[in-house]
Amino acid sequence: MVVSVPAAITVFPGEIYQAPHSGASRAYHDLFYYHRARSGGHFAAWEVPGIFTEELRAAFSQLRGSRRSACK
């Protein structure tokens, strides 16, 4: 499956499946943000709301500037 809409991925260490960057960039052709969080799991918004919020802000901030340089 190939997804061509802009995408942002945060991988939380407590999640059962942790998408590798290589696989995510193959599936999401416009992957502009990829990051591994330091803690959290499937319910990250409730478990670590501060980290979850930081990740949302970091991902969406990439849409304001140059998206292409964000996913390194």
PDB file of C-alpha atoms in Angstrom:
ATOM      1  CA  MET A   1       0.000   0.000   0.000  1.00  0.00           C
ATOM      2  CA  VAL A   2       1.259   3.454  -0.896  1.00  0.00           C
ATOM      3  CA  VAL A   3      -0.069   6.608   0.743  1.00  0.00           C
ATOM      4  CA  SER A   4       0.616   9.881  -1.052  1.00  0.00           C
ATOM      5  CA  VAL A   5      -0.832  12.412   1.398  1.00  0.00           C
ATOM      6  CA  PRO A   6       1.474  14.276   3.818  1.00  0.00           C
ATOM      7  CA  ALA A   7       2.187  12.078   6.850  1.00  0.00           C
ATOM      8  CA  ALA A   8       3.831  12.395  10.257  1.00  0.00           C
ATOM      9  CA  ILE A   9       4.758   9.423  12.454  1.00  0.00           C
ATOM     10  CA  THR A  10       5.804   9.261  16.078  1.00  0.00           C
ATOM     11  CA  VAL A  11       6.825   5.838  17.347  1.00  0.00           C
ATOM     12  CA  PHE A  12       6.134   5.269  21.038  1.00  0.00           C
ATOM     13  CA  PRO A  13       8.265   2.592  22.749  1.00  0.00           C
ATOM     14  CA  GLY A  14       5.317   0.964  24.540  1.00  0.00           C
ATOM     15  CA  GLU A  15       3.408   0.370  21.310  1.00  0.00           C
ATOM     16  CA  ILE A  16       3.147  -3.225  20.083  1.00  0.00           C
ATOM     17  CA  TYR A  17       4.155  -2.365  16.504  1.00  0.00           C
ATOM     18  CA  GLN A  18       6.940   0.167  16.071  1.00  0.00           C
ATOM     19  CA  ALA A  19       7.167   1.199  12.433  1.00  0.00           C
ATOM     20  CA  PRO A  20      10.777   1.414  11.247  1.00  0.00           C
ATOM     21  CA  HIS A  21      11.730   4.593   9.416  1.00  0.00           C
ATOM     22  CA  SER A  22      12.683   2.659   6.283  1.00  0.00           C
ATOM     23  CA  GLY A  23       9.298   0.949   6.051  1.00  0.00           C
ATOM     24  CA  ALA A  24       7.354   4.088   6.876  1.00  0.00           C
ATOM     25  CA  SER A  25       9.116   6.120   4.194  1.00  0.00           C
ATOM     26  CA  ARG A  26       8.355   3.420   1.611  1.00  0.00           C
ATOM     27  CA  ALA A  27       4.658   3.356   2.523  1.00  0.00           C
ATOM     28  CA  TYR A  28       4.228   7.117   3.000  1.00  0.00           C
ATOM     29  CA  HIS A  29       5.772   8.886   0.025  1.00  0.00           C
ATOM     30  CA  ASP A  30       5.299  12.308   1.602  1.00  0.00           C
ATOM     31  CA  LEU A  31       6.569  11.433   5.093  1.00  0.00           C
ATOM     32  CA  PHE A  32       7.660  14.790   6.446  1.00  0.00           C
ATOM     33  CA  TYR A  33       8.146  13.885  10.117  1.00  0.00           C
ATOM     34  CA  TYR A  34       9.364  10.719  11.840  1.00  0.00           C
ATOM     35  CA  HIS A  35      10.515  10.519  15.446  1.00  0.00           C
ATOM     36  CA  ARG A  36      10.942   7.940  18.213  1.00  0.00           C
ATOM     37  CA  ALA A  37       9.498   9.239  21.490  1.00  0.00           C
ATOM     38  CA  ARG A  38      11.303   8.562  24.765  1.00  0.00           C
ATOM     39  CA  SER A  39       8.225   7.048  26.467  1.00  0.00           C
ATOM     40  CA  GLY A  40       4.553   6.275  25.964  1.00  0.00           C
ATOM     41  CA  GLY A  41       2.499   3.550  24.426  1.00  0.00           C
ATOM     42  CA  HIS A  42      -0.758   2.933  22.587  1.00  0.00           C
ATOM     43  CA  PHE A  43      -2.586   5.507  24.710  1.00  0.00           C
ATOM     44  CA  ALA A  44       0.203   8.099  24.631  1.00  0.00           C
ATOM     45  CA  ALA A  45      -2.192  11.052  24.847  1.00  0.00           C
ATOM     46  CA  TRP A  46      -3.268   9.827  28.306  1.00  0.00           C
ATOM     47  CA  GLU A  47      -0.001   8.220  29.402  1.00  0.00           C
ATOM     48  CA  VAL A  48       2.424  11.012  28.489  1.00  0.00           C
ATOM     49  CA  PRO A  49       0.349  14.049  27.441  1.00  0.00           C
ATOM     50  CA  GLY A  50       3.361  16.388  27.484  1.00  0.00           C
ATOM     51  CA  ILE A  51       5.367  14.248  25.074  1.00  0.00           C
ATOM     52  CA  PHE A  52       2.311  13.645  22.896  1.00  0.00           C
ATOM     53  CA  THR A  53       1.719  17.406  22.659  1.00  0.00           C
ATOM     54  CA  GLU A  54       5.397  18.056  21.876  1.00  0.00           C
ATOM     55  CA  GLU A  55       5.214  15.540  19.043  1.00  0.00           C
ATOM     56  CA  LEU A  56       2.067  17.077  17.579  1.00  0.00           C
ATOM     57  CA  ARG A  57       3.617  20.536  17.705  1.00  0.00           C
ATOM     58  CA  ALA A  58       6.880  19.339  16.167  1.00  0.00           C
ATOM     59  CA  ALA A  59       5.067  17.562  13.342  1.00  0.00           C
ATOM     60  CA  PHE A  60       2.736  20.422  12.487  1.00  0.00           C
ATOM     61  CA  SER A  61       5.507  22.999  12.744  1.00  0.00           C
ATOM     62  CA  GLN A  62       7.116  21.258   9.773  1.00  0.00           C
ATOM     63  CA  LEU A  63       4.097  22.183   7.663  1.00  0.00           C
ATOM     64  CA  ARG A  64       4.738  25.879   8.305  1.00  0.00           C
ATOM     65  CA  GLY A  65       8.291  25.780   6.938  1.00  0.00           C
ATOM     66  CA  SER A  66      10.228  23.576   4.604  1.00  0.00           C
ATOM     67  CA  ARG A  67       8.653  20.135   4.921  1.00  0.00           C
ATOM     68  CA  ARG A  68      11.180  18.342   2.781  1.00  0.00           C
ATOM     69  CA  SER A  69      14.101  18.830   5.217  1.00  0.00           C
ATOM     70  CA  ALA A  70      12.224  17.572   8.284  1.00  0.00           C
ATOM     71  CA  CYS A  71      12.624  13.824   8.021  1.00  0.00           C
ATOM     72  CA  LYS A  72      16.324  13.137   8.396  1.00  0.00           C
TER      73      LYS A  72
END
